[in-house]
Amino acid sequence: MKKIKVTRKKKFAGALMPYWIIVNERKSIFMNDYALNGDICDITSSGVPVARISVEELDCLGTRIMNGQTIEMELNDDISTMFISTMDGTLSNEINIDEFVAFEKPIVINTKGGFKNLSYPVIE
């Protein structure tokens, strides 16, 4: 078993939007399964992004992390990749977990974008 610590930085942009840590499949397969062709999603007339994946599905697929929260995760040894998803379908970069485990380095999730642009997760 691998142990990793994941921290989501506290940011005002996207503060109320939960992120999900996805570790059980590759990002490319996830994008194909949910027909996520890039980060473009529909926007309502008031400028709010329309969810492309249901909260219930994301809760089954990954681990929810809120703004400013730190989570310690135990993962099977065969799991080696991680990315972050929002219900809008915006995805972070995909990382190799083993590089962080080898150096006992915590994984930090940041939020980019903001009020003029759609906010999205980035793993630093």
PDB file of C-alpha atoms in Angstrom:
ATOM      1  CA  MET A   1       0.000   0.000   0.000  1.00  0.00           C
ATOM      2  CA  LYS A   2       1.115   3.545  -0.781  1.00  0.00           C
ATOM      3  CA  LYS A   3       0.297   6.502   1.427  1.00  0.00           C
ATOM      4  CA  ILE A   4       0.016   9.972  -0.041  1.00  0.00           C
ATOM      5  CA  LYS A   5      -1.059  13.323   1.330  1.00  0.00           C
ATOM      6  CA  VAL A   6      -3.151  15.514  -0.981  1.00  0.00           C
ATOM      7  CA  THR A   7      -3.780  19.187  -0.167  1.00  0.00           C
ATOM      8  CA  ARG A   8      -6.056  21.554  -2.042  1.00  0.00           C
ATOM      9  CA  LYS A   9      -4.866  25.135  -1.675  1.00  0.00           C
ATOM     10  CA  LYS A  10      -7.415  27.589  -0.358  1.00  0.00           C
ATOM     11  CA  LYS A  11      -8.465  29.892  -3.219  1.00  0.00           C
ATOM     12  CA  PHE A  12     -11.376  32.292  -3.591  1.00  0.00           C
ATOM     13  CA  ALA A  13     -11.935  31.316  -7.237  1.00  0.00           C
ATOM     14  CA  GLY A  14     -13.780  28.006  -7.252  1.00  0.00           C
ATOM     15  CA  ALA A  15     -14.042  27.988  -3.445  1.00  0.00           C
ATOM     16  CA  LEU A  16     -17.487  26.390  -3.386  1.00  0.00           C
ATOM     17  CA  MET A  17     -16.787  23.858  -6.140  1.00  0.00           C
ATOM     18  CA  PRO A  18     -15.647  20.426  -4.973  1.00  0.00           C
ATOM     19  CA  TYR A  19     -12.890  18.605  -6.844  1.00  0.00           C
ATOM     20  CA  TRP A  20     -12.574  14.831  -7.166  1.00  0.00           C
ATOM     21  CA  ILE A  21      -9.284  12.954  -6.992  1.00  0.00           C
ATOM     22  CA  ILE A  22      -9.360  10.208  -9.634  1.00  0.00           C
ATOM     23  CA  VAL A  23      -6.792   7.437  -9.231  1.00  0.00           C
ATOM     24  CA  ASN A  24      -8.447   4.330 -10.623  1.00  0.00           C
ATOM     25  CA  GLU A  25      -8.089   5.070 -14.344  1.00  0.00           C
ATOM     26  CA  ARG A  26      -6.054   6.983 -16.902  1.00  0.00           C
ATOM     27  CA  LYS A  27      -7.097  10.507 -17.849  1.00  0.00           C
ATOM     28  CA  SER A  28      -7.398   9.644 -21.562  1.00  0.00           C
ATOM     29  CA  ILE A  29      -9.750   6.730 -20.821  1.00  0.00           C
ATOM     30  CA  PHE A  30     -11.822   8.909 -18.461  1.00  0.00           C
ATOM     31  CA  MET A  31     -12.125  11.596 -21.151  1.00  0.00           C
ATOM     32  CA  ASN A  32     -13.211   8.997 -23.700  1.00  0.00           C
ATOM     33  CA  ASP A  33     -15.750   7.366 -21.335  1.00  0.00           C
ATOM     34  CA  TYR A  34     -17.445  10.701 -20.580  1.00  0.00           C
ATOM     35  CA  ALA A  35     -17.001  12.278 -24.040  1.00  0.00           C
ATOM     36  CA  LEU A  36     -14.879  15.107 -22.638  1.00  0.00           C
ATOM     37  CA  ASN A  37     -13.283  16.623 -25.715  1.00  0.00           C
ATOM     38  CA  GLY A  38     -11.259  19.329 -24.027  1.00  0.00           C
ATOM     39  CA  ASP A  39     -12.283  21.721 -21.290  1.00  0.00           C
ATOM     40  CA  ILE A  40     -15.076  23.458 -23.185  1.00  0.00           C
ATOM     41  CA  CYS A  41     -18.461  23.089 -21.508  1.00  0.00           C
ATOM     42  CA  ASP A  42     -21.815  24.757 -22.032  1.00  0.00           C
ATOM     43  CA  ILE A  43     -22.507  27.988 -20.164  1.00  0.00           C
ATOM     44  CA  THR A  44     -25.933  29.135 -18.940  1.00  0.00           C
ATOM     45  CA  SER A  45     -27.252  32.585 -19.854  1.00  0.00           C
ATOM     46  CA  SER A  46     -26.029  33.822 -16.458  1.00  0.00           C
ATOM     47  CA  GLY A  47     -22.482  32.595 -17.189  1.00  0.00           C
ATOM     48  CA  VAL A  48     -22.511  29.498 -14.967  1.00  0.00           C
ATOM     49  CA  PRO A  49     -20.903  26.320 -16.386  1.00  0.00           C
ATOM     50  CA  VAL A  50     -23.256  23.394 -17.009  1.00  0.00           C
ATOM     51  CA  ALA A  51     -22.200  20.168 -15.270  1.00  0.00           C
ATOM     52  CA  ARG A  52     -21.050  17.439 -17.660  1.00  0.00           C
ATOM     53  CA  ILE A  53     -20.664  14.691 -15.024  1.00  0.00           C
ATOM     54  CA  SER A  54     -23.063  14.087 -12.154  1.00  0.00           C
ATOM     55  CA  VAL A  55     -21.903  14.499  -8.563  1.00  0.00           C
ATOM     56  CA  GLU A  56     -23.121  10.969  -7.803  1.00  0.00           C
ATOM     57  CA  GLU A  57     -20.934   9.494 -10.556  1.00  0.00           C
ATOM     58  CA  LEU A  58     -17.893  11.453  -9.419  1.00  0.00           C
ATOM     59  CA  ASP A  59     -18.447  10.350  -5.799  1.00  0.00           C
ATOM     60  CA  CYS A  60     -18.337   6.724  -7.032  1.00  0.00           C
ATOM     61  CA  LEU A  61     -15.245   7.278  -9.187  1.00  0.00           C
ATOM     62  CA  GLY A  62     -13.070   9.388  -6.922  1.00  0.00           C
ATOM     63  CA  THR A  63     -12.458  11.067  -3.596  1.00  0.00           C
ATOM     64  CA  ARG A  64     -14.026  14.474  -3.007  1.00  0.00           C
ATOM     65  CA  ILE A  65     -11.753  17.268  -1.768  1.00  0.00           C
ATOM     66  CA  MET A  66     -12.955  20.731  -0.793  1.00  0.00           C
ATOM     67  CA  ASN A  67     -11.222  24.123  -0.749  1.00  0.00           C
ATOM     68  CA  GLY A  68      -8.381  24.207   1.817  1.00  0.00           C
ATOM     69  CA  GLN A  69      -8.773  20.516   2.741  1.00  0.00           C
ATOM     70  CA  THR A  70      -5.969  17.959   3.230  1.00  0.00           C
ATOM     71  CA  ILE A  71      -6.609  14.241   2.748  1.00  0.00           C
ATOM     72  CA  GLU A  72      -4.350  11.262   3.431  1.00  0.00           C
ATOM     73  CA  MET A  73      -4.985   8.405   1.017  1.00  0.00           C
ATOM     74  CA  GLU A  74      -3.923   4.757   1.015  1.00  0.00           C
ATOM     75  CA  LEU A  75      -3.644   3.340  -2.485  1.00  0.00           C
ATOM     76  CA  ASN A  76      -2.893  -0.102  -3.870  1.00  0.00           C
ATOM     77  CA  ASP A  77       0.636  -0.529  -5.201  1.00  0.00           C
ATOM     78  CA  ASP A  78      -0.631  -1.010  -8.767  1.00  0.00           C
ATOM     79  CA  ILE A  79      -2.124   2.514  -8.894  1.00  0.00           C
ATOM     80  CA  SER A  80       0.384   4.948 -10.378  1.00  0.00           C
ATOM     81  CA  THR A  81      -1.508   7.892 -11.893  1.00  0.00           C
ATOM     82  CA  MET A  82      -3.745  10.651 -10.583  1.00  0.00           C
ATOM     83  CA  PHE A  83      -5.695  13.587 -11.964  1.00  0.00           C
ATOM     84  CA  ILE A  84      -8.411  15.902 -10.677  1.00  0.00           C
ATOM     85  CA  SER A  85     -11.900  16.396 -12.119  1.00  0.00           C
ATOM     86  CA  THR A  86     -14.672  18.909 -11.541  1.00  0.00           C
ATOM     87  CA  MET A  87     -18.346  18.278 -12.274  1.00  0.00           C
ATOM     88  CA  ASP A  88     -17.970  20.749 -15.151  1.00  0.00           C
ATOM     89  CA  GLY A  89     -15.603  18.232 -16.713  1.00  0.00           C
ATOM     90  CA  THR A  90     -12.494  20.381 -16.407  1.00  0.00           C
ATOM     91  CA  LEU A  91      -9.513  18.166 -15.670  1.00  0.00           C
ATOM     92  CA  SER A  92      -6.081  18.754 -14.203  1.00  0.00           C
ATOM     93  CA  ASN A  93      -2.805  17.490 -15.517  1.00  0.00           C
ATOM     94  CA  GLU A  94      -2.155  13.769 -14.935  1.00  0.00           C
ATOM     95  CA  ILE A  95       0.759  12.917 -12.627  1.00  0.00           C
ATOM     96  CA  ASN A  96       2.758   9.826 -11.704  1.00  0.00           C
ATOM     97  CA  ILE A  97       2.052   9.181  -8.004  1.00  0.00           C
ATOM     98  CA  ASP A  98       5.215   7.093  -7.584  1.00  0.00           C
ATOM     99  CA  GLU A  99       7.397  10.187  -8.055  1.00  0.00           C
ATOM    100  CA  PHE A 100       5.683  11.846  -5.077  1.00  0.00           C
ATOM    101  CA  VAL A 101       5.705   8.682  -2.926  1.00  0.00           C
ATOM    102  CA  ALA A 102       9.429   8.062  -3.534  1.00  0.00           C
ATOM    103  CA  PHE A 103      10.364  11.460  -2.082  1.00  0.00           C
ATOM    104  CA  GLU A 104       7.502  11.573   0.467  1.00  0.00           C
ATOM    105  CA  LYS A 105       6.380  14.767  -1.251  1.00  0.00           C
ATOM    106  CA  PRO A 106       2.772  15.914  -0.682  1.00  0.00           C
ATOM    107  CA  ILE A 107       0.556  16.448  -3.719  1.00  0.00           C
ATOM    108  CA  VAL A 108      -0.766  20.018  -3.948  1.00  0.00           C
ATOM    109  CA  ILE A 109      -3.847  20.976  -5.964  1.00  0.00           C
ATOM    110  CA  ASN A 110      -4.113  24.603  -7.028  1.00  0.00           C
ATOM    111  CA  THR A 111      -6.937  26.457  -8.795  1.00  0.00           C
ATOM    112  CA  LYS A 112      -6.172  28.500 -11.905  1.00  0.00           C
ATOM    113  CA  GLY A 113      -8.532  30.769 -13.805  1.00  0.00           C
ATOM    114  CA  GLY A 114     -11.114  32.716 -11.895  1.00  0.00           C
ATOM    115  CA  PHE A 115     -13.790  35.264 -12.506  1.00  0.00           C
ATOM    116  CA  LYS A 116     -13.163  36.094 -16.170  1.00  0.00           C
ATOM    117  CA  ASN A 117     -12.215  32.541 -17.130  1.00  0.00           C
ATOM    118  CA  LEU A 118     -13.494  29.172 -15.982  1.00  0.00           C
ATOM    119  CA  SER A 119     -11.553  28.024 -12.909  1.00  0.00           C
ATOM    120  CA  TYR A 120      -9.801  24.668 -13.241  1.00  0.00           C
ATOM    121  CA  PRO A 121      -7.600  22.394 -11.109  1.00  0.00           C
ATOM    122  CA  VAL A 122      -3.827  22.036 -11.527  1.00  0.00           C
ATOM    123  CA  ILE A 123      -1.577  19.573  -9.689  1.00  0.00           C
ATOM    124  CA  GLU A 124       1.706  21.264  -8.748  1.00  0.00           C
TER     125      GLU A 124
END
